[in-house]
Coordinates of C-alpha atoms in Angstrom, one line a residue:
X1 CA 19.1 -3.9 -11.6
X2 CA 16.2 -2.0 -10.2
X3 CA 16.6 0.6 -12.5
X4 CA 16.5 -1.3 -15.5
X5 CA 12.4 -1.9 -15.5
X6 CA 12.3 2.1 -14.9
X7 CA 14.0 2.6 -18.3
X8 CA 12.4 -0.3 -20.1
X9 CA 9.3 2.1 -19.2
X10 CA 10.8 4.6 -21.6
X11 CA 11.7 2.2 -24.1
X12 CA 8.1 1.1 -24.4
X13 CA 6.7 4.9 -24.5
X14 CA 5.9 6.5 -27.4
X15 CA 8.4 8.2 -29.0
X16 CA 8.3 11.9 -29.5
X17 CA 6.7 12.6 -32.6
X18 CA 3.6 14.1 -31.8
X19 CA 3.9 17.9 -33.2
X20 CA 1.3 19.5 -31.0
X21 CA 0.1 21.0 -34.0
X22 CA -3.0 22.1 -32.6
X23 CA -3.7 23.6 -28.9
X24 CA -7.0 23.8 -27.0
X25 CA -7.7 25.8 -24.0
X26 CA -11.2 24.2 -23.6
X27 CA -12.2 21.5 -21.4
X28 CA -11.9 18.0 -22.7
X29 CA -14.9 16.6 -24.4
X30 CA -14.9 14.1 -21.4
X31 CA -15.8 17.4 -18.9
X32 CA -19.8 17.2 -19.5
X33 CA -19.9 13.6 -19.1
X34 CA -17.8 14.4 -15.2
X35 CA -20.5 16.8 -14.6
X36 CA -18.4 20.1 -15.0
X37 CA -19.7 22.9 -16.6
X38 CA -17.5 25.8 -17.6
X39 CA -18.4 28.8 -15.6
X40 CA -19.8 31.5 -18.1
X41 CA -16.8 34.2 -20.2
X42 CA -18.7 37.0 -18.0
X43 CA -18.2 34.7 -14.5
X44 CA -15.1 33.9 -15.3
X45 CA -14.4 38.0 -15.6
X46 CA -15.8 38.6 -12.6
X47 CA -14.2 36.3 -10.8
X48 CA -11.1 37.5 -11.7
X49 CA -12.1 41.0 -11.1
X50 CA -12.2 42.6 -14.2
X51 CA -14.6 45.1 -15.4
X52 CA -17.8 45.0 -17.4
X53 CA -16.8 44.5 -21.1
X54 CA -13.3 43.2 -19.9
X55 CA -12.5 39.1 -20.6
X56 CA -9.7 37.2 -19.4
X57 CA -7.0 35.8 -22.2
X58 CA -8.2 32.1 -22.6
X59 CA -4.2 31.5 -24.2
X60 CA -2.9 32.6 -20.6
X61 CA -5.7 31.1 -18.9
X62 CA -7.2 28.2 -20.1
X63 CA -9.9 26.1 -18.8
X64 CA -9.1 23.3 -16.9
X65 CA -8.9 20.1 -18.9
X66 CA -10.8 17.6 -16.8
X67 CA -9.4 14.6 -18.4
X68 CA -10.7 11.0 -16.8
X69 CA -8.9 10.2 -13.3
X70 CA -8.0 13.8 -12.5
X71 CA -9.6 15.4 -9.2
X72 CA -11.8 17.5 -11.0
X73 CA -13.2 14.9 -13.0
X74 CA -13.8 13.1 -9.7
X75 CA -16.1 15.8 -7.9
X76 CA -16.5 18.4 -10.3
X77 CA -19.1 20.2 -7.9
X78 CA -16.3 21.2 -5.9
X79 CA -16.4 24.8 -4.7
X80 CA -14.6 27.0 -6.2
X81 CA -13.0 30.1 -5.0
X82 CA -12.3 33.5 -6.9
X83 CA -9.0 35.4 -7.3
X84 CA -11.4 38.3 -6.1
X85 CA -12.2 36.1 -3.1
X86 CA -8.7 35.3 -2.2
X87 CA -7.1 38.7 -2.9
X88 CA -9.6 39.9 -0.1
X89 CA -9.1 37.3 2.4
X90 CA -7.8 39.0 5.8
X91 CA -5.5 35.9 7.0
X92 CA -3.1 36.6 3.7
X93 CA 0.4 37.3 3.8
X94 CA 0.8 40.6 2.0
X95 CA 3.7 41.3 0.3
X96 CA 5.6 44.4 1.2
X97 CA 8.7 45.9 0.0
X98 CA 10.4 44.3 3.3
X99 CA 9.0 41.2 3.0
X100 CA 8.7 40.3 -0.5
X101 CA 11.6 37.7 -1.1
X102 CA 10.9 33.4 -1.3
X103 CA 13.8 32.0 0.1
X104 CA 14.9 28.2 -0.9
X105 CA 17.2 26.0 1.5
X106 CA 19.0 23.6 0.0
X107 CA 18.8 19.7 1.5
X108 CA 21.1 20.2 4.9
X109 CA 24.5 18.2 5.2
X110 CA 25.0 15.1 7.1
X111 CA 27.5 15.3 9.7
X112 CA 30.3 12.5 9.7
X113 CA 28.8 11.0 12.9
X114 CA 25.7 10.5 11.3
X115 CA 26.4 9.4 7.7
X116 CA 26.1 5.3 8.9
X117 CA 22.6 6.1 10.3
X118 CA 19.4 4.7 8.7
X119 CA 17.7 7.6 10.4
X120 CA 19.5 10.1 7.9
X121 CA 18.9 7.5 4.5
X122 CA 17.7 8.9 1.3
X123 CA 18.1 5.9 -0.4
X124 CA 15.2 3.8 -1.4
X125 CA 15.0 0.1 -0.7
X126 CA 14.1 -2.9 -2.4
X127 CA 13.8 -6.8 -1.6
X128 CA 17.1 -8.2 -1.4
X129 CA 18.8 -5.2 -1.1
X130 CA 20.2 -3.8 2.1
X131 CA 20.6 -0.3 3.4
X132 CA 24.3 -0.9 2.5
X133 CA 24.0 -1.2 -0.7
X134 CA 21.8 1.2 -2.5
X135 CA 22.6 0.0 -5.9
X136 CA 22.0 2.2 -9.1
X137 CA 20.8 5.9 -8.3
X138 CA 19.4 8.3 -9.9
X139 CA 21.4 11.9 -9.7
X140 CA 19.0 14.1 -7.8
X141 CA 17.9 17.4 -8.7
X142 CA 19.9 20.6 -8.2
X143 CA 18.1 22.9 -5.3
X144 CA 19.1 25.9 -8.0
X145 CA 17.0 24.1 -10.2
X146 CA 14.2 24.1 -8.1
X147 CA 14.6 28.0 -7.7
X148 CA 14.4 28.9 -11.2
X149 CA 11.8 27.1 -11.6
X150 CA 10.2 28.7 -8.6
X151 CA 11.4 32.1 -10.1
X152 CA 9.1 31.5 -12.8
X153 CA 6.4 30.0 -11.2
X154 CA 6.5 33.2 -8.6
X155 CA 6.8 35.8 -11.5
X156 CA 7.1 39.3 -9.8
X157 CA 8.6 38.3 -6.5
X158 CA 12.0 37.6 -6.0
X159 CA 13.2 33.7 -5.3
X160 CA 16.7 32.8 -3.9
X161 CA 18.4 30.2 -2.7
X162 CA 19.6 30.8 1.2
X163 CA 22.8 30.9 1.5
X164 CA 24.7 28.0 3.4
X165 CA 27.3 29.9 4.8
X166 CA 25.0 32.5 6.3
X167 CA 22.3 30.0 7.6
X168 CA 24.3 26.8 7.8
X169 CA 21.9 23.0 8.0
X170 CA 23.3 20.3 9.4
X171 CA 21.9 17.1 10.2
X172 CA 23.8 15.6 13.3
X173 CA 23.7 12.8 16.3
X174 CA 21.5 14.1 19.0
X175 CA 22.2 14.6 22.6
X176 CA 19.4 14.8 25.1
X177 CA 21.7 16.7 27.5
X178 CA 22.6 19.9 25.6
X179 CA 20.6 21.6 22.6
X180 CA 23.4 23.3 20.9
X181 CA 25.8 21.6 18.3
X182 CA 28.9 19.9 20.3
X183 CA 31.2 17.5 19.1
X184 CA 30.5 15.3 21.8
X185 CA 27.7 13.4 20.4
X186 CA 26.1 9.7 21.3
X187 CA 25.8 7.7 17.8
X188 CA 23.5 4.8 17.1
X189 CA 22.4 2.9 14.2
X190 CA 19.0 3.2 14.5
X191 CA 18.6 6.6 16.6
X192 CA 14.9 7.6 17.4
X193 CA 15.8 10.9 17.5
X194 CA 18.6 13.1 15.9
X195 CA 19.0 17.1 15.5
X196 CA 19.3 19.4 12.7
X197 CA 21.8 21.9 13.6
X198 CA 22.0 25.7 12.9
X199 CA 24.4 28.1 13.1
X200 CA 23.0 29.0 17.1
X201 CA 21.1 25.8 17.9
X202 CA 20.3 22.0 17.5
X203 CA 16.9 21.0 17.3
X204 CA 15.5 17.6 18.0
X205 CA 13.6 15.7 15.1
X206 CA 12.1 12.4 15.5
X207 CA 13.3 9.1 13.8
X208 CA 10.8 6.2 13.0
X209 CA 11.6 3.0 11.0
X210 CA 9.4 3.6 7.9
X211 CA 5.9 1.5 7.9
X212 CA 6.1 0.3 4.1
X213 CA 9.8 -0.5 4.4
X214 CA 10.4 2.0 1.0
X215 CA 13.3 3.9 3.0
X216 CA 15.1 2.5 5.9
X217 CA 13.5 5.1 8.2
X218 CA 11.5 8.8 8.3
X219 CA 12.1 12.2 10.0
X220 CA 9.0 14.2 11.6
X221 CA 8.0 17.0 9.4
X222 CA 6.4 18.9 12.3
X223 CA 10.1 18.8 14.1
X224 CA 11.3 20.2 10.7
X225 CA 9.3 23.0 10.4
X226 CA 10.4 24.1 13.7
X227 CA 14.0 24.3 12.7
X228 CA 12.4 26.4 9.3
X229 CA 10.7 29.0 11.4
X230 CA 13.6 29.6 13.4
X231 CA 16.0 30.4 10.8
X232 CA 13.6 32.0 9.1
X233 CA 14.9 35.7 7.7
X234 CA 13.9 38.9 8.5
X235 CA 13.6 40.3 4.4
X236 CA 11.4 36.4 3.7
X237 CA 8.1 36.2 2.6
X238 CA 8.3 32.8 2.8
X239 CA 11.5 30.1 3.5
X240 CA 11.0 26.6 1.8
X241 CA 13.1 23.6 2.8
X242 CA 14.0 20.8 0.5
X243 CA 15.3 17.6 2.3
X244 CA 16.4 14.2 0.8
X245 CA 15.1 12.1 3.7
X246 CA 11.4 10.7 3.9
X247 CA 9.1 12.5 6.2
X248 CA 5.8 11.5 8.4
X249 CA 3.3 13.7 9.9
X250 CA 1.7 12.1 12.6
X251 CA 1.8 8.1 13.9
X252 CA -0.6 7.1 11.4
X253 CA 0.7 8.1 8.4
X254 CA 2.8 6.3 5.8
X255 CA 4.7 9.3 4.9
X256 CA 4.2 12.9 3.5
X257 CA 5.4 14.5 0.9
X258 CA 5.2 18.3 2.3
X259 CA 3.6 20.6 4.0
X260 CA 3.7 24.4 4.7
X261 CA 2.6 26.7 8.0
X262 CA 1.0 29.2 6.1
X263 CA 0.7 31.8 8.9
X264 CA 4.1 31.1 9.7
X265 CA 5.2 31.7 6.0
X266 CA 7.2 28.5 6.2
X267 CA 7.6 24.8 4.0
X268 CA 9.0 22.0 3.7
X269 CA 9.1 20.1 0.8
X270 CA 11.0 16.0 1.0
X271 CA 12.3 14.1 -2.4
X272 CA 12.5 11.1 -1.0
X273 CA 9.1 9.4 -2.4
X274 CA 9.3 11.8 -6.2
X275 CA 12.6 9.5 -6.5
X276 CA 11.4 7.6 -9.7
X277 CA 13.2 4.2 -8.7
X278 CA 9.9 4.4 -6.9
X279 CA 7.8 5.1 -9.4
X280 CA 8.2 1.9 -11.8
X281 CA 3.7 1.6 -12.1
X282 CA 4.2 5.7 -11.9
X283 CA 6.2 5.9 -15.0
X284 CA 5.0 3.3 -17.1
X285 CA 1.4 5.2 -17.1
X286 CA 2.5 8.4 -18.2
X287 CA 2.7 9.8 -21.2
X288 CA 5.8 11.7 -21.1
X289 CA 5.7 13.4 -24.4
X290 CA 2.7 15.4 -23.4
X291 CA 3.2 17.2 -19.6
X292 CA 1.9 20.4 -19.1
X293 CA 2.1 22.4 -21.6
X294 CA 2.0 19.5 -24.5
X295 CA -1.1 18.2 -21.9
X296 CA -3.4 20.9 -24.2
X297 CA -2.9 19.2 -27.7
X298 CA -6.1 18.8 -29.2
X299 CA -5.0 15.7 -30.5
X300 CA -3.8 14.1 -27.6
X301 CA -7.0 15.1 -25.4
X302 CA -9.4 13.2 -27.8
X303 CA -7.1 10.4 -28.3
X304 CA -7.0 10.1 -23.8
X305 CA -10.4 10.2 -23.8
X306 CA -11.3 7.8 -26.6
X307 CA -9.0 5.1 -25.4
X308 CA -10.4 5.9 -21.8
X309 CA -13.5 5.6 -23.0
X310 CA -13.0 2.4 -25.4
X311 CA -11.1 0.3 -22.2
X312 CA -14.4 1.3 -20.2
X313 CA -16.9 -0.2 -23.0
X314 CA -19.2 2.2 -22.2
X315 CA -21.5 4.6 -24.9
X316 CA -18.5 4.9 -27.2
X317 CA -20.8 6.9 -29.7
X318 CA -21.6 9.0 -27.3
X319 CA -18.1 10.3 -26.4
X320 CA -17.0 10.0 -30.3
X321 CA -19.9 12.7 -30.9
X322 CA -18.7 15.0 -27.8
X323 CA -15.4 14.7 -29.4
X324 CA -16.8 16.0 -32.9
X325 CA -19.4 18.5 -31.3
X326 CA -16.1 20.2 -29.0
X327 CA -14.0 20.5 -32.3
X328 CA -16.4 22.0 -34.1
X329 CA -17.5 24.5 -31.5
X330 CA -14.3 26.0 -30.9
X331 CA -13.6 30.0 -31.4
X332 CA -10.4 31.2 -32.6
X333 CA -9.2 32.3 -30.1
X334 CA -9.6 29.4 -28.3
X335 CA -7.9 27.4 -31.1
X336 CA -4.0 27.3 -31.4
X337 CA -2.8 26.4 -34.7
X338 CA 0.7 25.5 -34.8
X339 CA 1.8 24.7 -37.7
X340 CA 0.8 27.2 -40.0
X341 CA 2.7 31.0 -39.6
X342 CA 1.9 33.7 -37.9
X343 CA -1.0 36.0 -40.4
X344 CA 1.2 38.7 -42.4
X345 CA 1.2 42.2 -40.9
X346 CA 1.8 45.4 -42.0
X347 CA 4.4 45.8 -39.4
X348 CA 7.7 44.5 -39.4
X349 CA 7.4 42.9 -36.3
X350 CA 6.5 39.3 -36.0
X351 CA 3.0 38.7 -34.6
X352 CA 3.9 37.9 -30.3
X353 CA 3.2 34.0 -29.9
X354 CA 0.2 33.7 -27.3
X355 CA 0.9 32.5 -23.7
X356 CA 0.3 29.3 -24.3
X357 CA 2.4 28.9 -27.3
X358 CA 4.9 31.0 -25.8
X359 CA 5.1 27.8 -22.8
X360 CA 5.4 25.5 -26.0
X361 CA 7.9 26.5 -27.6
X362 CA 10.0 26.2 -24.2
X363 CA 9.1 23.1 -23.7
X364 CA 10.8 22.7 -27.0
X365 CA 13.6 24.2 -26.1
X366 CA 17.2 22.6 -26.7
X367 CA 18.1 23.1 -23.6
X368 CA 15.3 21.3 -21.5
X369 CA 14.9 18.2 -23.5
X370 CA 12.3 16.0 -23.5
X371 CA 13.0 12.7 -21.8
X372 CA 15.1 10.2 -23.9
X373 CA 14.7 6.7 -24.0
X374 CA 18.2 5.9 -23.3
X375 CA 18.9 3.1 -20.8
X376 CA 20.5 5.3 -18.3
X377 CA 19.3 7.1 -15.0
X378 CA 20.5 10.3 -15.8
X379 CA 17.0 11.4 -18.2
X380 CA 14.8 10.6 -14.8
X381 CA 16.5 13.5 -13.2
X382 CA 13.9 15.8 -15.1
X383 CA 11.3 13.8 -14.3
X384 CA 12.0 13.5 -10.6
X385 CA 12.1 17.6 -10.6
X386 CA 9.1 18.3 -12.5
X387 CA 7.5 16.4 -8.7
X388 CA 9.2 18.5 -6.4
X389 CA 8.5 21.7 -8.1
X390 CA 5.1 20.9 -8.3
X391 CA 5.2 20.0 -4.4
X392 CA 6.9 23.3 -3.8
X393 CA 5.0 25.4 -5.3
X394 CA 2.0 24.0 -3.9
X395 CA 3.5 24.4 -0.7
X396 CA 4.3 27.7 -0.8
X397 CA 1.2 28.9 -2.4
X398 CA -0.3 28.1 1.3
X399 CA 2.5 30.8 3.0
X400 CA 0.6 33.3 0.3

């Protein structure tokens, strides 16, 4: 039954109705009351490195929307850094026509002497149910999934999934008296230790039971990563690993999602905690129909930040007139109207739709629907990707 709240979340969303008619790639009118001010159009050139007279495309680039609760709202003084100042920074990885591929590895396998272990569970737990029994799931995301998405993310440089049969991952029972994979292998329920297995070596990787009792136990990310540099191709720029299990960093730590050796060009990236049968509070606070790119309708920005402003009782005029003073002070170009068509041209082509619009209408698309509200797992599975390729690419934007 744990699932059942999960979809009752959906149930009490809105529906999807909202058109998105309009699109905004300005701040939110709750940015000057955070403190941030927009750098300047000729800053915002130079920091990009363009030349005098030359302005970034505010429909490929827009402004960050600094909405209340995000980061940026939070500490908007933040430093920032320039693509001009990261282009030139000497500890990058450069891409070269040897090294220019992102490799993905697909979750390992579980060896048949390990499947009873709780040190190799993926699946959550909940009061009054046991390891044994991991009631409904949700069907996981596809590691090919992850790639495309990747692909995308990542334009210009290749992105593949590593291939099991050439770099095989298996997670196995581990045996202090011999590093390489045997068959001859001491099980245990609750191992502190067990190996993930290449095609030349085992390598150790700590167990620990898990300190808020959300997965039966956790693997050490840092043991991980070794296994990831050491299978890590010749042709990569950078190898990522996905694995099902939870992960810990160091004693102290709950868990961790990720984490990436930069200078070693490697990731890895766990699903365990994106698994929305976690996410109950998560999910019920969202508002699905607008993710990025929807998260730039006009309409749905003021609406956030009046009802965020309303629930705080605090200068609601104020924030009303920001609302007004933002709408009218838009630029075309800076304005997105959807539902009118394109202006008539001469030519017979149709006008190009704008970056922006252009990420619309895919989110659109038939073929990536937006989440239903049916009372069934199987429309989290989106939901539980859109995490871990945020995660990844995050990750491996450090091996850059």
């Amino acid at each position: 039954h744990a699932v059942a709240p999960i979809m009752s979340a959906f149930s009490e969303s809105q529906a999807p109705t909202c058109p998105h008619s309009t699109l905004t790639s300005l701040p939110s009118p709750y940015a000057p009351e955070a403190g941030y001010n927009r750098p300047t159009a000729q800053q915002r050139a130079t920091a990009a490195g363009l030349k005098k007279g030359q302005e970034t495309d505010e429909t490929a680039f827009p402004a960050p929307l600094v909405l209340p609760n995000d980061d940026l709202a939070y500490d908007p003084k933040w430093p920032t850094q320039s693509l001009r100042s990261w282009v030139r920074e000497k500890e990058r990885n450069e891409v070269t026509p040897d090294r220019k591929t992102i490799y993905i590895a697909a979750p390992p396998d579980i060896a048949p002497d390990l499947c009873k272990s709780v040190a190799i569970s993926s699946a959550p737990l909940f009061p009054g149910r046991s390891s044994k029994d991991p009631g409904i799931t949700v069907p996981a995301p596809k590691a090919q999934e992850v790639v495309d998405y990747l692909a995308a993310f990542f334009h210009g440089l290749p992105v593949k999934l590593l291939s099991p049969k050439d770099t095989p991952l298996r997670f196995t029972a581990w045996d202090d008296s011999n590093s390489k994979p045997s068959k001859k292998r001491t099980t245990s329920k609750n191992p502190t230790s067990i190996a993930l297995a290449t095609s030349t070596e085992a390598i150790r990787i700590r167990a620990r039971p898990c300190p808020d009792g959300a997965f039966p136990s956790q693997l050490n990310l840092n043991d991980i990563l070794d296994v990831v540099i050491s299978i890590l191709p010749s042709d990569a720029y950078a190898l990522l690993l996905l694995i099902e299990q939870d992960m810990y960093e160091d004693e102290d730590d709950d868990y961790c999602c990720g984490r990436a050796y930069g200078g070693s060009r490697c990731a890895v990236v766990s699903m365990a905690r994106y698994n929305p049968l976690l996410q109950e509070q998560t999910i019920r606070a969202v508002d699905l129909i607008h993710p990025w790119p929807a998260s730039h309708c006009e309409s749905y920005i003021n609406n956030y930040c009046q009802q965020q402003d309303d629930s705080n009782a605090t200068n609601p005029p104020l924030l009303k007139t920001r609302c007004e003073v933002a709408t009218q002070s838009h630029s075309p170009e800076e304005i997105v109207d959807l539902t009118s068509s394109p202006p008539h041209s001469p030519s017979p082509s149709p006008v190009p739709l704008t970056p922006l619009q252009s990420a619309l209408q895919a989110y659109f698309h038939p073929l990536f629907p937006i989440p239903s509200h049916h009372r069934h797992p199987e429309p989290l599975t989106p939901l539980w990707l859109t995490h871990i390729a945020r995660t990844a690419s995050h990750e491996l934007g450090h091996c850059l």
